[in-house]
Coordinates of N, CA, C and O and ligand atoms in Angstrom, one line a residue:
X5 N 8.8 -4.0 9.9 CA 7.5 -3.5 9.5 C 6.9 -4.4 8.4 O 7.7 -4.9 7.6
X6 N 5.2 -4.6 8.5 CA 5.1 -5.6 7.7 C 3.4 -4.2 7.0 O 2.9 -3.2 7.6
X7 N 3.2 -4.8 5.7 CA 2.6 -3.5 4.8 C 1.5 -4.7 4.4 O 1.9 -5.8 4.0
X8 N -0.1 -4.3 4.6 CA -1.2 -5.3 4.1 C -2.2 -4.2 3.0 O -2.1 -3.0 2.8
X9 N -2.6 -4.6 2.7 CA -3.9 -4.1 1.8 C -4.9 -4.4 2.0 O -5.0 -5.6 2.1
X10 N -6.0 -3.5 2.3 CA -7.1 -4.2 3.1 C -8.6 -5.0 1.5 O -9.6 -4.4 1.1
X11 N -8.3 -6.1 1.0 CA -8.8 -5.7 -0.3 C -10.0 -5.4 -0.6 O -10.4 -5.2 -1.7
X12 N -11.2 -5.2 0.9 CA -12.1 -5.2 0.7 C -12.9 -3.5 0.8 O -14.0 -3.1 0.5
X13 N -11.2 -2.8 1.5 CA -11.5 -1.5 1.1 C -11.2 -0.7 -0.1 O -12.0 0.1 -0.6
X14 N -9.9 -1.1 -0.5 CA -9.1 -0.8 -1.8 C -10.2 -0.9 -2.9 O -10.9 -2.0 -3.2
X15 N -10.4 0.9 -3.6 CA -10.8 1.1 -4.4 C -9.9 1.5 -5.6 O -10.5 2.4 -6.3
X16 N -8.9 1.3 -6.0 CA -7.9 1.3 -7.1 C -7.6 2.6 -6.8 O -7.9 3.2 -7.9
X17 N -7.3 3.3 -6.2 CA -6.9 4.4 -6.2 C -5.6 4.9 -7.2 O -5.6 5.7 -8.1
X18 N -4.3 3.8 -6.6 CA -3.1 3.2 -7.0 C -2.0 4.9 -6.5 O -1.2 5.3 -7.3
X19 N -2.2 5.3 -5.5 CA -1.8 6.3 -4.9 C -0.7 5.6 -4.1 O 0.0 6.5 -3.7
X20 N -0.2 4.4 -3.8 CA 0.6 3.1 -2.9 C 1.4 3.1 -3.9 O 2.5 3.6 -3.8
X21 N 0.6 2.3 -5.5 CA 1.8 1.9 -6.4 C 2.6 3.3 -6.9 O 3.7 3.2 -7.4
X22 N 2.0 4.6 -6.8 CA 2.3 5.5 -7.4 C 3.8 6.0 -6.2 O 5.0 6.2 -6.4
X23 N 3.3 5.9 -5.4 CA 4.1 7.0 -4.3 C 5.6 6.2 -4.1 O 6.7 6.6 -4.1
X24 N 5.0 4.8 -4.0 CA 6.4 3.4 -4.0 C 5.6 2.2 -4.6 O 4.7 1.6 -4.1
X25 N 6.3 2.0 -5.7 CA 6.4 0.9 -6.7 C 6.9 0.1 -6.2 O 6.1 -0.7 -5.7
X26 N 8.3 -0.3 -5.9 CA 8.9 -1.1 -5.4 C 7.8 -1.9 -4.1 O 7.8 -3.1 -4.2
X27 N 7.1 -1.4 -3.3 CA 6.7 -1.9 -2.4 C 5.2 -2.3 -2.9 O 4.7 -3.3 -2.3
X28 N 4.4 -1.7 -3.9 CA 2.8 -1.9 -4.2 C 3.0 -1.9 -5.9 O 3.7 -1.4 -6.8
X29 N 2.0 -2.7 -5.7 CA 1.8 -3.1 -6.9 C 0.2 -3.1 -7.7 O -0.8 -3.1 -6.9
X30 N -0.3 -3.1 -8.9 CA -1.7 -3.7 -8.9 C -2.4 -5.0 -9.6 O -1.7 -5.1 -10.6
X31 N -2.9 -5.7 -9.7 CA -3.7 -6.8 -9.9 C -4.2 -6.5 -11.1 O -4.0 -5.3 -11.5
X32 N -4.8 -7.4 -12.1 CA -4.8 -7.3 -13.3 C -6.8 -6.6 -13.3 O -7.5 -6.4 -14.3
X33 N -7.1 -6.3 -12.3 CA -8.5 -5.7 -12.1 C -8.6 -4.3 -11.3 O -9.5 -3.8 -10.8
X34 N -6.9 -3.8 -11.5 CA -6.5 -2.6 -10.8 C -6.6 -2.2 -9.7 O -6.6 -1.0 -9.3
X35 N -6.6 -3.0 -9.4 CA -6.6 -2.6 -7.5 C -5.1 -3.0 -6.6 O -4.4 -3.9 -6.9
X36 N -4.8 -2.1 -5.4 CA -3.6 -2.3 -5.4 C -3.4 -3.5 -4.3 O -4.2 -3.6 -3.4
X37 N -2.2 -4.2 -4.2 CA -1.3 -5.3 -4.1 C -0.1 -4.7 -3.6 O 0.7 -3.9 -4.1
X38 N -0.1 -5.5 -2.2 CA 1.4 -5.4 -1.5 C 2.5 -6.2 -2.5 O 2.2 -7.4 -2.5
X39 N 3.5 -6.0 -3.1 CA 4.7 -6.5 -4.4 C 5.4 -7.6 -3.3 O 5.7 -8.8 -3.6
X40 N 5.7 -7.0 -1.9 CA 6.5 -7.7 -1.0 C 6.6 -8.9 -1.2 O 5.7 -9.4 -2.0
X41 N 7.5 -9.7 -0.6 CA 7.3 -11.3 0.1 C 7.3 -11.3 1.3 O 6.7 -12.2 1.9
X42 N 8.0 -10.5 2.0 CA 8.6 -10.3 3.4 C 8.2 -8.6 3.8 O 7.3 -7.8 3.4
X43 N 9.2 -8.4 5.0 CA 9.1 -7.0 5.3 C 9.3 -6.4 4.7 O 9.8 -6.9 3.7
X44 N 9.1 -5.0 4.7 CA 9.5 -3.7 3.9 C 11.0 -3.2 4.6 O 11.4 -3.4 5.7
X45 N 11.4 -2.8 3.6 CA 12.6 -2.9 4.1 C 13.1 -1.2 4.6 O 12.7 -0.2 4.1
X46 N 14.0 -1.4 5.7 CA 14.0 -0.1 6.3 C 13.7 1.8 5.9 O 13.1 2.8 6.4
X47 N 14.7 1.2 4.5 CA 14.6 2.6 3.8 C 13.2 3.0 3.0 O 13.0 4.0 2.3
X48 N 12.3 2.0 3.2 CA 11.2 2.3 2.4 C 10.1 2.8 3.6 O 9.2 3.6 3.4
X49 N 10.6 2.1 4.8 CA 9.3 2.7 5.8 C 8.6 3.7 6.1 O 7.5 3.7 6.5
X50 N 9.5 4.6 5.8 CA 8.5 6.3 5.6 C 8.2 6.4 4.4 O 7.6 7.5 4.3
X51 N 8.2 5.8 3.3 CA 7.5 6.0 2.0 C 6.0 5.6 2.3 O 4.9 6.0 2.0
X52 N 6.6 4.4 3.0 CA 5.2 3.4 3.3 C 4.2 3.9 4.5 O 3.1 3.2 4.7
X53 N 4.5 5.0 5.3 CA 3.6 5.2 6.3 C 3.2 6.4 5.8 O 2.2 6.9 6.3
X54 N 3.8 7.1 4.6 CA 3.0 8.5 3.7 C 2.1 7.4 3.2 O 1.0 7.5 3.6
X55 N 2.2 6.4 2.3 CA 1.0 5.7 1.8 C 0.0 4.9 2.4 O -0.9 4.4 1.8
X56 N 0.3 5.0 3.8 CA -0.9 4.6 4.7 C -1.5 5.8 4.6 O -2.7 6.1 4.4
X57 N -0.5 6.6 4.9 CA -1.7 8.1 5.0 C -2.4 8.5 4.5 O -3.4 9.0 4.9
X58 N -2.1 8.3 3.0 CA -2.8 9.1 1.5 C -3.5 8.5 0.9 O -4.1 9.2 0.1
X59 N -4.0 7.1 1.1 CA -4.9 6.2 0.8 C -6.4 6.4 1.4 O -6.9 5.9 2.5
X60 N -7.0 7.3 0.4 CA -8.6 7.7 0.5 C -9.2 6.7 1.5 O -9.9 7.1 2.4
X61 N -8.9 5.5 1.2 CA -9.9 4.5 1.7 C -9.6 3.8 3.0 O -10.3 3.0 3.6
X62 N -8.2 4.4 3.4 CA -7.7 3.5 5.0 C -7.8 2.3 4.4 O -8.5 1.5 5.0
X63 N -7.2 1.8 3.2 CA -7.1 0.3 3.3 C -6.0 0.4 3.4 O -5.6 -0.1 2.3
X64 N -4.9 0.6 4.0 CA -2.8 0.3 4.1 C -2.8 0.3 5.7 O -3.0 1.2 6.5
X65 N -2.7 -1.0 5.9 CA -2.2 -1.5 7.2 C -1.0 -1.7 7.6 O -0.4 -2.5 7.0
X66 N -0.4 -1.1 8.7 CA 0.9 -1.2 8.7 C 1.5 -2.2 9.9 O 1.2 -1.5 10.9
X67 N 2.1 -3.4 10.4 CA 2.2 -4.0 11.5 C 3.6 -3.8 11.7 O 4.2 -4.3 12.7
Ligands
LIG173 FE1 -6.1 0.8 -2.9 FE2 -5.5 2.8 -1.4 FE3 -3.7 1.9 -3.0 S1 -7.4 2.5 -2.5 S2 -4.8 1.1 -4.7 S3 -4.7 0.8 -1.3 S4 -4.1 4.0 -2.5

């Protein structure tokens, strides 16, 4: 599984970095940032598909 941020939707919600840190991050203009380099790693993938969900703006893409 690979985790994007759409940045032209992301309105800083930070609902991503809140729910999993480890995986999201934010930018110094508060808006949130995939932390990754690579995949997300197994045990995080249902963290990461509640934060596709909860994100007001449909900006968490999941491949
Ligand atoms: Fe942005 Fe949604 Fe996270 S608006 S900061 S991707 S919760």
């Amino acid at each position: 599984m690979r985790v994007l941020i759409d940045a032209d939707r992301c309105q800083g919600h930070l609902r991503c970095m809140n729910l999993a840190p480890g995986v999201f991050d934010c930018d110094d203009l508060g808006y949130g940032v995939v932390a990754l380099a690579g995949p997300v790693p197994a045990e995080s993938e249902q963290l990461v598909r509640r934060c596709a969900a909860n994100c007001p703006e449909h900006a968490i893409t999941i491949r």
